[in-house]
GROMACS .gro file of N, CA and C in nm:
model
  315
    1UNK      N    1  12.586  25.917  13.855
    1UNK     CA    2  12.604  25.854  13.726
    1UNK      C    3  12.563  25.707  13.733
    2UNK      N    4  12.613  25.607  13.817
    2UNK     CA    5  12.564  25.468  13.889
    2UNK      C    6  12.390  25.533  13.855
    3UNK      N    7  12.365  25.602  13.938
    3UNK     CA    8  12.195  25.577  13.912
    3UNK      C    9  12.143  25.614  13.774
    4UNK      N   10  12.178  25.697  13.712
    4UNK     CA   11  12.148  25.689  13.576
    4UNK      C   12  12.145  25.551  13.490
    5UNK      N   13  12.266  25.489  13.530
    5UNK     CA   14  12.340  25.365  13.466
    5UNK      C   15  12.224  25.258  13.472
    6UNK      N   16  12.202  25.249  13.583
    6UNK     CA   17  12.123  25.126  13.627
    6UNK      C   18  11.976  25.171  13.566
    7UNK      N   19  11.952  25.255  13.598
    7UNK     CA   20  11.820  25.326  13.572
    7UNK      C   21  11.766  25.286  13.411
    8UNK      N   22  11.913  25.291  13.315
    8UNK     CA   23  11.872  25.258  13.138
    8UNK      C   24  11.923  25.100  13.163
    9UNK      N   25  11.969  25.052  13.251
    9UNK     CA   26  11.976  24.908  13.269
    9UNK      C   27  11.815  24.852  13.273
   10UNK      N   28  11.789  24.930  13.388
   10UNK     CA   29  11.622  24.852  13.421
   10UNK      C   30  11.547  24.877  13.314
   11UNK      N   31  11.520  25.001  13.209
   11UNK     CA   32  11.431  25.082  13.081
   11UNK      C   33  11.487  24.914  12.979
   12UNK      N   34  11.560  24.935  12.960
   12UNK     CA   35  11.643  24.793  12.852
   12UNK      C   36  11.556  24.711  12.902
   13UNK      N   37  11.617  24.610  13.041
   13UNK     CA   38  11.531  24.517  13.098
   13UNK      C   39  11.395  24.470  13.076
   14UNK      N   40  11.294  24.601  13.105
   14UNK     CA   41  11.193  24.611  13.122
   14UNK      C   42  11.147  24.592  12.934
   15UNK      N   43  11.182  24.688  12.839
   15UNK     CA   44  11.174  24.646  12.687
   15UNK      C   45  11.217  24.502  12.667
   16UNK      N   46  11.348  24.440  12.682
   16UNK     CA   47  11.326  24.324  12.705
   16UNK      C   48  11.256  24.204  12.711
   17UNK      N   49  11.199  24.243  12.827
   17UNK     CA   50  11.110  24.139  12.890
   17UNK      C   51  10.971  24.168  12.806
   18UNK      N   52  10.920  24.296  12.736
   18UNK     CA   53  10.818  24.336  12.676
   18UNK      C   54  10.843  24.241  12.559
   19UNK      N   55  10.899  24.291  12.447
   19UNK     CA   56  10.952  24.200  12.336
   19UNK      C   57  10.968  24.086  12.378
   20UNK      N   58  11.043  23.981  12.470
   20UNK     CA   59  10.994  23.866  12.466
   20UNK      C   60  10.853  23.795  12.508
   21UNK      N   61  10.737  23.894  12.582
   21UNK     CA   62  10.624  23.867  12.583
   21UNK      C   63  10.604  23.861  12.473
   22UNK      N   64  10.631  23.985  12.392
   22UNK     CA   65  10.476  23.957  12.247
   22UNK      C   66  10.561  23.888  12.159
   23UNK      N   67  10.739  23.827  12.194
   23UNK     CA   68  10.753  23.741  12.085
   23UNK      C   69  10.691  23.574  12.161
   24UNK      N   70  10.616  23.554  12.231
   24UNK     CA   71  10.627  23.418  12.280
   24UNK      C   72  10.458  23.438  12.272
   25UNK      N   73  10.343  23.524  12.275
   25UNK     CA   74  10.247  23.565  12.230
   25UNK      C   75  10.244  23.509  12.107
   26UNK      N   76  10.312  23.566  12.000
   26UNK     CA   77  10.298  23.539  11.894
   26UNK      C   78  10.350  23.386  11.826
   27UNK      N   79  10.391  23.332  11.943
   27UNK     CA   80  10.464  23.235  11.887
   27UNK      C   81  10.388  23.078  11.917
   28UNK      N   82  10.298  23.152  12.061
   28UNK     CA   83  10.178  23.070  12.063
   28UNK      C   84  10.087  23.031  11.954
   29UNK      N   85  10.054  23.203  11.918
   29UNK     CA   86   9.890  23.207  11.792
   29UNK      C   87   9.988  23.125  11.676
   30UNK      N   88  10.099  23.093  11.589
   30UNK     CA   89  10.188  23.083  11.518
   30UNK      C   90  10.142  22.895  11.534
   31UNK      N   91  10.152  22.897  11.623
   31UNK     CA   92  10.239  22.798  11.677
   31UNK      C   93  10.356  22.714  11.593
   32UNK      N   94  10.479  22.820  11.635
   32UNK     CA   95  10.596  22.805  11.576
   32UNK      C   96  10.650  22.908  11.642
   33UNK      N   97  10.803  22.896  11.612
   33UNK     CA   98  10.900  22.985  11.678
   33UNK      C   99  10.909  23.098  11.659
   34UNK      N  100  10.838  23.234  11.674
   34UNK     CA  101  10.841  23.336  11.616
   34UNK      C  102  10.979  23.427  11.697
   35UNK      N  103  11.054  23.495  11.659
   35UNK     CA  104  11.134  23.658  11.706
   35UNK      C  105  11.155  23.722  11.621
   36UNK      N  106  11.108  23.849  11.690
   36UNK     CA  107  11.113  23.941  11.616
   36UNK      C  108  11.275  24.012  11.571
   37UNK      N  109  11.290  24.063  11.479
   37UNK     CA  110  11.414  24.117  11.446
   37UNK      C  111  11.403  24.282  11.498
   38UNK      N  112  11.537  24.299  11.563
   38UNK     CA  113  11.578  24.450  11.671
   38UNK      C  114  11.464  24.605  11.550
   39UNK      N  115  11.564  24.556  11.367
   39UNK     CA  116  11.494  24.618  11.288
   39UNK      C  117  11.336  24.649  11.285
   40UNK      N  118  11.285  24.503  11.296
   40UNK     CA  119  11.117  24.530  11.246
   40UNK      C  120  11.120  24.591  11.375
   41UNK      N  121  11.136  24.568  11.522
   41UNK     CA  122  11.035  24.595  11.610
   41UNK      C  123  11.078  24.798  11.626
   42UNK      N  124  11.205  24.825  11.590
   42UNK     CA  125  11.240  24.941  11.567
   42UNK      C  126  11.174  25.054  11.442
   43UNK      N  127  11.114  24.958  11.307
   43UNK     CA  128  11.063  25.012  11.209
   43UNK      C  129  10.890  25.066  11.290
   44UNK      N  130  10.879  24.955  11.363
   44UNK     CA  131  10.727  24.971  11.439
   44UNK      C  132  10.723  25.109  11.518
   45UNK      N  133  10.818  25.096  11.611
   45UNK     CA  134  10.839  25.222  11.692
   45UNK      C  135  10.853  25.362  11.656
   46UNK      N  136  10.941  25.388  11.551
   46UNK     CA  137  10.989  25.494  11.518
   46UNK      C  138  11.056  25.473  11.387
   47UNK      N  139  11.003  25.450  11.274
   47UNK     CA  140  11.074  25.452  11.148
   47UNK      C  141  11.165  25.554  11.092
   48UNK      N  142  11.124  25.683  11.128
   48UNK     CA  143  11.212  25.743  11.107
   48UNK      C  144  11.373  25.775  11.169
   49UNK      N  145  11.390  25.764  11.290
   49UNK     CA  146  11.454  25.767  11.402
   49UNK      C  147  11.598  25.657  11.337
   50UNK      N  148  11.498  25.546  11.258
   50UNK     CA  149  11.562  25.398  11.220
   50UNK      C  150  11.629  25.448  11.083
   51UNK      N  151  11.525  25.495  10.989
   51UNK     CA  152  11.676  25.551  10.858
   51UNK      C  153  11.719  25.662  10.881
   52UNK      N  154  11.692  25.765  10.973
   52UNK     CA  155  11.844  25.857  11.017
   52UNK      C  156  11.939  25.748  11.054
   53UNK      N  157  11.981  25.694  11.103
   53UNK     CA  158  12.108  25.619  11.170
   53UNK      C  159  12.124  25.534  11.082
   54UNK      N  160  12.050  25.456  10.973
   54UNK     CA  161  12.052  25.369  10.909
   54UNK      C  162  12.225  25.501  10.792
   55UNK      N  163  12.109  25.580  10.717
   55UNK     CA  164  12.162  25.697  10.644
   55UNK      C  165  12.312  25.783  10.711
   56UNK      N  166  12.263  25.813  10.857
   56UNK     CA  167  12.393  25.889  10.897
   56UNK      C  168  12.562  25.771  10.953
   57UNK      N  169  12.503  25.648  10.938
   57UNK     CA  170  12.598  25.505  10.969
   57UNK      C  171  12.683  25.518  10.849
   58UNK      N  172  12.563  25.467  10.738
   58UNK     CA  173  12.640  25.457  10.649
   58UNK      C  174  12.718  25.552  10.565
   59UNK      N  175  12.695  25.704  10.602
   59UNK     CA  176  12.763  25.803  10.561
   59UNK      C  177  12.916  25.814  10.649
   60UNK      N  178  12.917  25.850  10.798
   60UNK     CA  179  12.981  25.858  10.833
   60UNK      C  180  13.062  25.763  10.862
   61UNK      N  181  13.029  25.610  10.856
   61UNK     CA  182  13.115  25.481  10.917
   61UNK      C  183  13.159  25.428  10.789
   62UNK      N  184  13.261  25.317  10.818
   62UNK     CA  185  13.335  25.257  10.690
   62UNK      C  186  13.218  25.175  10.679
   63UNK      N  187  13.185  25.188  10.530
   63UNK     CA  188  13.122  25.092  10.451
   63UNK      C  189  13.109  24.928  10.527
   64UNK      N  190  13.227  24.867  10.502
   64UNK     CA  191  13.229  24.740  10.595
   64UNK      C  192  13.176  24.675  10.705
   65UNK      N  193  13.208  24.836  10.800
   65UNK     CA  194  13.135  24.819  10.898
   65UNK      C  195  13.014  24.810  10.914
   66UNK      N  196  12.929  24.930  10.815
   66UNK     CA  197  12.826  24.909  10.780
   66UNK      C  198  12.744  24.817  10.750
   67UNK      N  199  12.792  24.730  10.676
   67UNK     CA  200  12.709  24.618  10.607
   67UNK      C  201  12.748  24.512  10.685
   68UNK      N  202  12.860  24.436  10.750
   68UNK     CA  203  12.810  24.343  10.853
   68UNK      C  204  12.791  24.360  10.976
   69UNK      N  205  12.852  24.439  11.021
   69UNK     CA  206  12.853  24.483  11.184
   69UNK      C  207  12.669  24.530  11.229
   70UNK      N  208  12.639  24.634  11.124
   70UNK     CA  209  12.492  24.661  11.179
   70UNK      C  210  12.382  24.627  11.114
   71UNK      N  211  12.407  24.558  10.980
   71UNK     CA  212  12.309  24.476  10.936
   71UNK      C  213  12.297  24.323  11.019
   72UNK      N  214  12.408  24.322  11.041
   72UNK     CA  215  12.390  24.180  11.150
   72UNK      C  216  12.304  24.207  11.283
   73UNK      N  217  12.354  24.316  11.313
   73UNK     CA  218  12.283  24.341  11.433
   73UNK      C  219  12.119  24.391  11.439
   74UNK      N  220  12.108  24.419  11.352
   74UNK     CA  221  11.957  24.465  11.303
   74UNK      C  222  11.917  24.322  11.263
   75UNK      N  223  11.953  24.185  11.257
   75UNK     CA  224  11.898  24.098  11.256
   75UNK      C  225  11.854  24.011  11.361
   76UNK      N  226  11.949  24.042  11.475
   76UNK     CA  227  11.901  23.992  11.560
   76UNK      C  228  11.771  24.000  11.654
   77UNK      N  229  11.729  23.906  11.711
   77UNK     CA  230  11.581  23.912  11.826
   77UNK      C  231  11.584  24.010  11.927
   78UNK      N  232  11.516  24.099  11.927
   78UNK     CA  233  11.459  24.231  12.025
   78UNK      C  234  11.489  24.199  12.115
   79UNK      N  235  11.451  24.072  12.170
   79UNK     CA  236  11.477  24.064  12.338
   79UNK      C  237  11.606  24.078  12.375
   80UNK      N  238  11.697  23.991  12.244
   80UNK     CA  239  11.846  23.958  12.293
   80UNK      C  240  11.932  24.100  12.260
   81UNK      N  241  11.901  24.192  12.204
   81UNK     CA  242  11.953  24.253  12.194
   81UNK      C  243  11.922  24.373  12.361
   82UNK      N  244  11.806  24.384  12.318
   82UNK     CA  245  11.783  24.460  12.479
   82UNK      C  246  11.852  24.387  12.623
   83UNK      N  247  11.832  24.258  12.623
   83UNK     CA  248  11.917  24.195  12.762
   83UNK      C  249  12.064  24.252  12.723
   84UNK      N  250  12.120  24.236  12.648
   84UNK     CA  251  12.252  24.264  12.624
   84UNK      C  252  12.280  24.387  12.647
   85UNK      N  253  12.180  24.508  12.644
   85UNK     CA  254  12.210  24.592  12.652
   85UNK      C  255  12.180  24.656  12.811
   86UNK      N  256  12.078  24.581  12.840
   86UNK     CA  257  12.077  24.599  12.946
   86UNK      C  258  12.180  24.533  13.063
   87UNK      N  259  12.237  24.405  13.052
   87UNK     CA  260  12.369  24.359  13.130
   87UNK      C  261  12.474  24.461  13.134
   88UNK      N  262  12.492  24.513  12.994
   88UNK     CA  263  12.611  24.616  12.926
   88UNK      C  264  12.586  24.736  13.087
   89UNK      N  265  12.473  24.786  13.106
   89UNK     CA  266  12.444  24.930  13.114
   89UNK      C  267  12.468  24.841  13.300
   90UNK      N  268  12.447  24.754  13.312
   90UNK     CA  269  12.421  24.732  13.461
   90UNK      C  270  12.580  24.693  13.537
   91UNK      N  271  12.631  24.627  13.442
   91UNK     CA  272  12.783  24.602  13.459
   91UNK      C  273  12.878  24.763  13.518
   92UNK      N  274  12.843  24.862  13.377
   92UNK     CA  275  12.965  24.979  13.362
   92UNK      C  276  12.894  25.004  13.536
   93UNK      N  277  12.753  25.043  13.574
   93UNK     CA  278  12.718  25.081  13.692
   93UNK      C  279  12.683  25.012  13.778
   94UNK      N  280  12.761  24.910  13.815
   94UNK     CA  281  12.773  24.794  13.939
   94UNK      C  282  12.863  24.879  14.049
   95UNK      N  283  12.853  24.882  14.198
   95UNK     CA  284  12.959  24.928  14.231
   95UNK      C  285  12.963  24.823  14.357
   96UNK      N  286  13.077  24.749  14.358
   96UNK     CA  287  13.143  24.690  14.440
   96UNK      C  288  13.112  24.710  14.581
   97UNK      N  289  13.090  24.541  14.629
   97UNK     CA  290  13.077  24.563  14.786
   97UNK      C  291  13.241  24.605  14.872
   98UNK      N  292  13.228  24.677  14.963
   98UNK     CA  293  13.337  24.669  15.050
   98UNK      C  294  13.404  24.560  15.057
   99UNK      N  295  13.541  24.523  15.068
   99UNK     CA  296  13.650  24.417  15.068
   99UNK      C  297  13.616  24.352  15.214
  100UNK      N  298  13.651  24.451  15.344
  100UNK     CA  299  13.642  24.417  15.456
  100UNK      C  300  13.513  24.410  15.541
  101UNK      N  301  13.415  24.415  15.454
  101UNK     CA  302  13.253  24.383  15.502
  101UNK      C  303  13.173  24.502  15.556
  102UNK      N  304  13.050  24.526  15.670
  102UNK     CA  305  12.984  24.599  15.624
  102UNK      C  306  13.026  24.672  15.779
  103UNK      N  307  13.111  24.634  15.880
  103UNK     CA  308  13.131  24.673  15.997
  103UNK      C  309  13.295  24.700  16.052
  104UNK      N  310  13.318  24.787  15.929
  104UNK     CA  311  13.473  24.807  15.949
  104UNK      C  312  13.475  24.995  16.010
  105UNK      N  313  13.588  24.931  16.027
  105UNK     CA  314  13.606  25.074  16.171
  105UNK      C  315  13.681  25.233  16.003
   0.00000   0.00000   0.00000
């Protein structure tokens, strides 16, 4: 399970680090601060994928929740949301060094 864990740690990571290339790409040609929002770069990918959950959220979740919890979060920058998710996924599957070191009886 640890290797699974880490494994969508590094997939996150790696998106991550993608999205902040082409947001710092773009921010060159711009020249201005461009990031992208989690939404647009999700509408790019898979639009549909994006109003199922958009549709099945707001059906099944409280309203409230709906409208600030994941409209907020659909505002935020691709990258930051992927690092976050990727820390998230690397944390639950961290596993602790030995207490008494690497040469215990």
């Amino acid at each position: 399970m640890r290797f699974l864990l880490r494994l969508a740690s590094l997939v996150a990571l790696a998106a991550a680090v993608i999205a902040g290339t082409i947001d710092s790409i773009q921010s060159v040609a711009a020249s201005a601060v461009v990031m992208t929002p989690i939404s647009d770069a999700w509408q790019d990918v898979s639009p549909a994928t994006l109003t199922s959950l958009q549709s099945s959220l707001s059906y099944y979740v409280h309203p409230r929740f709906y409208a600030f919890i994941f409209q907020w979060l659909m505002l935020q920058p691709a990258f930051a949301v992927f690092l976050v998710i990727a820390l998230l996924l690397w944390m639950i599957g961290y596993k602790k060094p030995p207490v008494a070191g690497r040469f215990t009886a």
